[in-house]
Amino acid sequence: MSAKIIDGKKVSLSVRERLKKETETFKKETGVTPGLAVVLVGNDPASAVYVRNKHRACEEIGFYSEVYELPEDTKEDEVLSLLARLNGDPKIHGILVQLPLPKQIDPDKVILSIKPEKDVDAFHPENVGRIMLGNYHFLPCTPAGVMTLLDAYGIDPAGKDCVVVGRSNIVGKPQALLLLEKNATVTVCHSRTADLASHTKRADIIVVAVGKPRFLKADMVKPGAVVIDVGINRLPDGKLCGDADFEPISEIASAITPVPGGVGPMTITMLMKNTLTAAKESVR
Ligand code: GUN
């Protein structure tokens, strides 16, 4: 093994320590406690774990938090009226509706009905537009976590060839914009890309977010490249694995994120950061 392991747990802990201190100071100065509301609809077991972890992180940092666990057959109108109430609740500075949603609920409608100032996922078109223009309050949690990890390990994307594999609205597209903002040369690859390996083999930094276990193989990676693995896949034996084939790639890459313990812990930490930012903006 030659690659440096990019330790998301460690970086996450140190960012959370800093956020905890900032939160204490903010509460003392303003008398305001940052508040996050998390809405979960349905019984997706992975989503339930994420929501529980988000709640726990809020308690650790000193936020107020509310969790709404609604049944699978909840009607769209009920979700929209809950969001209308949360939009108007002064105790709540951030609102997150866990995705995916059951099929009777249109995620676009849900995202549009969260006030942009409280949209700590940065999924609302106003916030997406702000990111496009480089004039934002919040960054989407997963790509922001990736950028924070690169920074913590002194990996500067400027002038580098960066390949993002995956073009989702949650990860791939915003990730490409954030790398571009840091002056990388960015290529976005996806399921219709011809000869994917010809792109990934040129990359200095690869961010893979496709949701397929061990999709990125060692022969698709240039020796010395940095590999950031956003995937969290559950194997039939119950173990977690990423989108990158970790063991063989770690023989040739210069640095790689493990799964679990890489990008995952950073995502919730960035959510906490966004919630504190939303609370600060609310008193400005
Ligand atoms: N489901 C998977 N990732 C996310 C995320 O970052 N935010 C929300 N709301 N749901 C998700």
Short mmCIF file of C-alpha atoms and ligand atoms in Angstrom, two decimals:
data_model
loop_
_atom_site.label_atom_id
_atom_site.label_comp_id
_atom_site.label_asym_id
_atom_site.label_seq_id
_atom_site.Cartn_x
_atom_site.Cartn_y
_atom_site.Cartn_z
CA MET A 1 0.00 0.00 0.00
CA SER A 2 1.46 3.33 -0.97
CA ALA A 3 -1.48 5.71 -0.94
CA LYS A 4 -2.04 8.11 1.92
CA ILE A 5 -5.42 7.45 3.52
CA ILE A 6 -7.55 10.58 3.62
CA ASP A 7 -9.15 10.31 7.05
CA GLY A 8 -12.60 11.85 6.89
CA LYS A 9 -13.39 10.94 10.48
CA LYS A 10 -10.39 12.86 11.78
CA VAL A 11 -11.01 15.95 9.62
CA SER A 12 -14.69 15.81 10.48
CA LEU A 13 -13.95 15.75 14.22
CA SER A 14 -11.67 18.75 14.02
CA VAL A 15 -14.18 20.77 11.95
CA ARG A 16 -16.95 19.84 14.42
CA GLU A 17 -14.80 20.98 17.37
CA ARG A 18 -14.41 24.33 15.66
CA LEU A 19 -18.14 24.57 14.88
CA LYS A 20 -18.97 23.72 18.49
CA LYS A 21 -16.85 26.62 19.76
CA GLU A 22 -18.27 28.98 17.13
CA THR A 23 -21.78 27.92 18.12
CA GLU A 24 -21.10 28.64 21.83
CA THR A 25 -19.84 32.12 20.98
CA PHE A 26 -22.77 32.79 18.64
CA LYS A 27 -25.30 31.71 21.29
CA LYS A 28 -23.66 33.94 23.92
CA GLU A 29 -23.53 36.96 21.61
CA THR A 30 -27.03 36.70 20.15
CA GLY A 31 -29.10 34.52 22.48
CA VAL A 32 -30.03 32.49 19.39
CA THR A 33 -29.61 28.70 19.24
CA PRO A 34 -29.17 27.37 15.68
CA GLY A 35 -32.08 25.04 14.88
CA LEU A 36 -32.34 22.28 12.27
CA ALA A 37 -35.49 20.42 11.22
CA VAL A 38 -35.02 17.08 9.48
CA VAL A 39 -37.95 15.48 7.67
CA LEU A 40 -37.96 11.79 6.80
CA VAL A 41 -40.84 10.27 4.85
CA GLY A 42 -41.11 6.50 4.64
CA ASN A 43 -39.09 3.51 5.80
CA ASP A 44 -35.84 3.52 3.81
CA PRO A 45 -33.42 1.97 6.35
CA ALA A 46 -30.33 3.85 5.09
CA SER A 47 -32.21 7.16 5.27
CA ALA A 48 -33.31 6.38 8.83
CA VAL A 49 -29.66 5.90 9.85
CA TYR A 50 -28.62 9.19 8.19
CA VAL A 51 -31.43 11.07 9.90
CA ARG A 52 -30.53 9.64 13.30
CA ASN A 53 -26.88 10.64 12.77
CA LYS A 54 -27.90 14.17 11.77
CA HIS A 55 -29.96 14.52 14.95
CA ARG A 56 -27.08 13.23 17.10
CA ALA A 57 -24.61 15.61 15.43
CA CYS A 58 -26.92 18.55 16.24
CA GLU A 59 -26.99 17.58 19.91
CA GLU A 60 -23.21 17.24 20.06
CA ILE A 61 -22.63 20.66 18.53
CA GLY A 62 -25.25 22.39 20.67
CA PHE A 63 -28.00 22.98 18.11
CA TYR A 64 -31.72 22.71 18.65
CA SER A 65 -33.16 19.99 16.41
CA GLU A 66 -36.51 18.56 15.41
CA VAL A 67 -36.97 15.29 13.55
CA TYR A 68 -40.20 14.49 11.70
CA GLU A 69 -40.66 10.84 10.81
CA LEU A 70 -43.69 10.58 8.55
CA PRO A 71 -45.27 7.35 7.26
CA GLU A 72 -44.59 6.00 3.75
CA ASP A 73 -48.12 6.91 2.56
CA THR A 74 -47.92 10.58 3.62
CA LYS A 75 -49.57 12.85 1.05
CA GLU A 76 -47.58 15.53 -0.75
CA ASP A 77 -49.83 18.26 0.68
CA GLU A 78 -49.04 17.17 4.23
CA VAL A 79 -45.31 17.50 3.58
CA LEU A 80 -45.80 20.89 1.92
CA SER A 81 -47.85 22.21 4.83
CA LEU A 82 -45.25 20.99 7.35
CA LEU A 83 -42.59 22.83 5.32
CA ALA A 84 -44.72 26.00 5.25
CA ARG A 85 -44.91 25.86 9.04
CA LEU A 86 -41.16 25.25 9.41
CA ASN A 87 -40.41 28.10 6.96
CA GLY A 88 -42.21 30.43 9.39
CA ASP A 89 -40.79 28.99 12.63
CA PRO A 90 -38.14 31.32 14.11
CA LYS A 91 -36.54 28.46 16.12
CA ILE A 92 -35.71 26.68 12.85
CA HIS A 93 -32.85 28.03 10.69
CA GLY A 94 -32.28 24.99 8.51
CA ILE A 95 -34.68 22.51 6.92
CA LEU A 96 -33.65 19.23 5.33
CA VAL A 97 -35.99 16.76 3.67
CA GLN A 98 -34.20 13.44 3.33
CA LEU A 99 -34.15 12.06 -0.23
CA PRO A 100 -35.28 9.84 -1.86
CA LEU A 101 -39.01 10.47 -1.23
CA PRO A 102 -41.88 8.01 -1.78
CA LYS A 103 -43.27 8.15 -5.34
CA GLN A 104 -46.44 10.12 -4.54
CA ILE A 105 -44.28 13.09 -3.50
CA ASP A 106 -42.60 15.24 -6.15
CA PRO A 107 -39.09 16.07 -4.90
CA ASP A 108 -38.88 19.19 -7.11
CA LYS A 109 -42.02 20.61 -5.51
CA VAL A 110 -40.66 19.86 -2.05
CA ILE A 111 -37.31 21.50 -2.77
CA LEU A 112 -39.02 24.58 -4.23
CA SER A 113 -41.17 24.99 -1.15
CA ILE A 114 -38.25 25.29 1.28
CA LYS A 115 -37.29 28.94 1.85
CA PRO A 116 -33.88 29.43 0.21
CA GLU A 117 -32.49 30.96 3.45
CA LYS A 118 -33.33 27.72 5.27
CA ASP A 119 -32.27 25.35 2.47
CA VAL A 120 -29.18 23.89 4.17
CA ASP A 121 -28.91 21.18 1.47
CA ALA A 122 -28.48 23.95 -1.16
CA PHE A 123 -30.89 22.12 -3.48
CA HIS A 124 -33.27 25.06 -4.16
CA PRO A 125 -32.85 26.56 -7.66
CA GLU A 126 -31.94 29.92 -6.10
CA ASN A 127 -29.07 28.33 -4.18
CA VAL A 128 -28.03 26.21 -7.16
CA GLY A 129 -27.92 29.40 -9.26
CA ARG A 130 -25.83 31.13 -6.61
CA ILE A 131 -23.29 28.30 -6.71
CA MET A 132 -23.16 28.56 -10.51
CA LEU A 133 -22.32 32.27 -10.13
CA GLY A 134 -19.91 31.78 -7.20
CA ASN A 135 -22.09 33.94 -4.92
CA TYR A 136 -23.45 31.50 -2.35
CA HIS A 137 -24.32 31.15 1.35
CA PHE A 138 -24.43 27.36 1.43
CA LEU A 139 -22.72 24.62 -0.52
CA PRO A 140 -24.28 21.20 -0.98
CA CYS A 141 -22.97 18.99 1.82
CA THR A 142 -21.25 16.16 -0.04
CA PRO A 143 -19.25 18.18 -2.60
CA ALA A 144 -18.40 20.72 0.13
CA GLY A 145 -17.13 17.83 2.26
CA VAL A 146 -14.91 16.68 -0.62
CA MET A 147 -13.44 20.18 -1.03
CA THR A 148 -12.79 20.42 2.73
CA LEU A 149 -10.96 17.07 2.68
CA LEU A 150 -8.77 18.11 -0.27
CA ASP A 151 -7.92 21.33 1.53
CA ALA A 152 -7.16 19.55 4.83
CA TYR A 153 -4.63 17.33 3.02
CA GLY A 154 -3.02 20.20 1.12
CA ILE A 155 -4.31 18.96 -2.26
CA ASP A 156 -4.85 22.06 -4.41
CA PRO A 157 -7.01 21.42 -7.50
CA ALA A 158 -5.66 24.52 -9.30
CA GLY A 159 -4.34 23.61 -12.73
CA LYS A 160 -5.01 19.91 -12.17
CA ASP A 161 -6.96 17.59 -14.43
CA CYS A 162 -10.00 16.62 -12.37
CA VAL A 163 -12.46 14.00 -13.53
CA VAL A 164 -15.85 13.73 -11.83
CA VAL A 165 -17.59 10.43 -12.55
CA GLY A 166 -21.34 10.92 -12.07
CA ARG A 167 -23.58 13.88 -12.92
CA SER A 168 -26.26 13.91 -10.23
CA ASN A 169 -27.72 17.18 -8.98
CA ILE A 170 -26.65 16.27 -5.43
CA VAL A 171 -23.00 15.41 -6.11
CA GLY A 172 -21.57 15.29 -9.65
CA LYS A 173 -22.79 18.61 -11.09
CA PRO A 174 -22.07 20.79 -8.03
CA GLN A 175 -18.76 18.97 -7.47
CA ALA A 176 -17.66 19.93 -10.98
CA LEU A 177 -18.54 23.59 -10.29
CA LEU A 178 -16.64 23.67 -6.98
CA LEU A 179 -13.52 22.17 -8.57
CA LEU A 180 -13.82 24.67 -11.42
CA GLU A 181 -14.07 27.49 -8.89
CA LYS A 182 -10.74 26.28 -7.46
CA ASN A 183 -9.22 26.58 -10.95
CA ALA A 184 -9.15 22.90 -11.88
CA THR A 185 -9.65 21.70 -15.45
CA VAL A 186 -12.79 19.63 -15.01
CA THR A 187 -14.23 16.77 -17.03
CA VAL A 188 -17.61 15.31 -16.08
CA CYS A 189 -18.11 11.67 -17.10
CA HIS A 190 -21.30 9.64 -16.84
CA SER A 191 -23.06 6.47 -17.98
CA ARG A 192 -23.03 7.57 -21.65
CA THR A 193 -19.35 8.56 -21.70
CA ALA A 194 -17.44 6.67 -24.42
CA ASP A 195 -14.21 5.10 -23.17
CA LEU A 196 -14.45 6.25 -19.57
CA ALA A 197 -10.99 4.89 -18.72
CA SER A 198 -9.33 7.20 -21.28
CA HIS A 199 -10.60 10.13 -19.19
CA THR A 200 -9.97 8.75 -15.70
CA LYS A 201 -6.43 7.63 -16.64
CA ARG A 202 -5.48 11.21 -17.44
CA ALA A 203 -6.84 12.58 -14.17
CA ASP A 204 -4.76 13.99 -11.31
CA ILE A 205 -7.87 13.93 -9.11
CA ILE A 206 -10.84 11.57 -9.61
CA VAL A 207 -14.11 12.03 -7.74
CA VAL A 208 -16.30 8.98 -8.24
CA ALA A 209 -20.01 9.17 -7.37
CA VAL A 210 -21.94 6.56 -9.33
CA GLY A 211 -23.40 4.30 -6.62
CA LYS A 212 -21.87 1.09 -8.02
CA PRO A 213 -19.66 -1.07 -5.78
CA ARG A 214 -15.95 -1.04 -6.83
CA PHE A 215 -16.82 0.52 -10.19
CA LEU A 216 -13.51 2.39 -10.56
CA LYS A 217 -10.73 -0.15 -11.12
CA ALA A 218 -6.99 0.25 -10.60
CA ASP A 219 -6.29 0.09 -14.37
CA MET A 220 -8.46 3.20 -14.80
CA VAL A 221 -6.27 5.27 -12.45
CA LYS A 222 -3.00 7.06 -13.22
CA PRO A 223 -0.15 6.26 -10.78
CA GLY A 224 0.02 9.04 -8.19
CA ALA A 225 -3.56 10.25 -8.71
CA VAL A 226 -5.85 11.26 -5.83
CA VAL A 227 -9.07 9.22 -5.61
CA ILE A 228 -12.09 10.58 -3.76
CA ASP A 229 -14.81 7.96 -3.30
CA VAL A 230 -18.32 9.29 -2.67
CA GLY A 231 -20.06 5.91 -2.95
CA ILE A 232 -21.63 4.09 -0.02
CA ASN A 233 -22.81 0.69 -1.22
CA ARG A 234 -24.04 -2.19 0.92
CA LEU A 235 -22.73 -5.58 -0.23
CA PRO A 236 -24.80 -8.79 0.11
CA ASP A 237 -22.74 -9.72 3.23
CA GLY A 238 -23.84 -6.46 4.89
CA LYS A 239 -20.42 -4.76 4.62
CA LEU A 240 -20.09 -1.26 3.14
CA CYS A 241 -17.94 -0.50 0.15
CA GLY A 242 -17.31 2.49 -2.06
CA ASP A 243 -17.43 3.10 -5.81
CA ALA A 244 -13.65 2.60 -6.04
CA ASP A 245 -11.85 -0.74 -5.85
CA PHE A 246 -9.98 0.35 -2.73
CA GLU A 247 -7.23 -2.27 -2.19
CA PRO A 248 -5.71 -2.36 -5.71
CA ILE A 249 -6.13 1.38 -6.24
CA SER A 250 -4.39 2.16 -2.96
CA GLU A 251 -1.29 0.42 -4.39
CA ILE A 252 -0.94 3.07 -7.10
CA ALA A 253 -2.79 6.22 -6.02
CA SER A 254 -1.03 8.90 -3.97
CA ALA A 255 -4.06 9.40 -1.73
CA ILE A 256 -7.50 7.82 -1.38
CA THR A 257 -10.59 8.14 0.82
CA PRO A 258 -11.77 4.92 2.51
CA VAL A 259 -15.40 3.79 2.76
CA PRO A 260 -16.56 4.06 5.47
CA GLY A 261 -14.59 6.88 7.12
CA GLY A 262 -13.87 9.09 4.09
CA VAL A 263 -16.39 11.43 2.53
CA GLY A 264 -19.34 10.11 4.59
CA PRO A 265 -18.53 11.74 7.94
CA MET A 266 -17.82 15.05 6.18
CA THR A 267 -21.33 15.28 4.73
CA ILE A 268 -23.07 15.67 8.09
CA THR A 269 -20.35 18.02 9.29
CA MET A 270 -21.01 20.31 6.32
CA LEU A 271 -24.73 20.21 7.13
CA MET A 272 -23.88 21.47 10.63
CA LYS A 273 -21.75 24.21 9.11
CA ASN A 274 -24.61 25.27 6.83
CA THR A 275 -27.07 25.33 9.72
CA LEU A 276 -24.78 27.61 11.74
CA THR A 277 -24.37 29.85 8.66
CA ALA A 278 -28.17 30.01 8.26
CA ALA A 279 -28.60 30.98 11.91
CA LYS A 280 -25.92 33.69 11.59
CA GLU A 281 -27.55 35.08 8.44
CA SER A 282 -30.93 35.16 10.23
CA VAL A 283 -29.68 37.69 12.78
CA ARG A 284 -27.75 39.89 10.37
N1 GUN B 1 -30.00 11.70 0.35
C1 GUN B 1 -28.72 11.38 0.03
N2 GUN B 1 -27.90 12.44 0.20
C2 GUN B 1 -28.67 13.44 0.64
C3 GUN B 1 -28.39 14.80 0.99
O1 GUN B 1 -27.28 15.29 0.94
N3 GUN B 1 -29.47 15.52 1.41
C4 GUN B 1 -30.72 15.00 1.47
N4 GUN B 1 -31.70 15.80 1.86
N5 GUN B 1 -31.01 13.77 1.15
C5 GUN B 1 -29.98 12.99 0.73
#
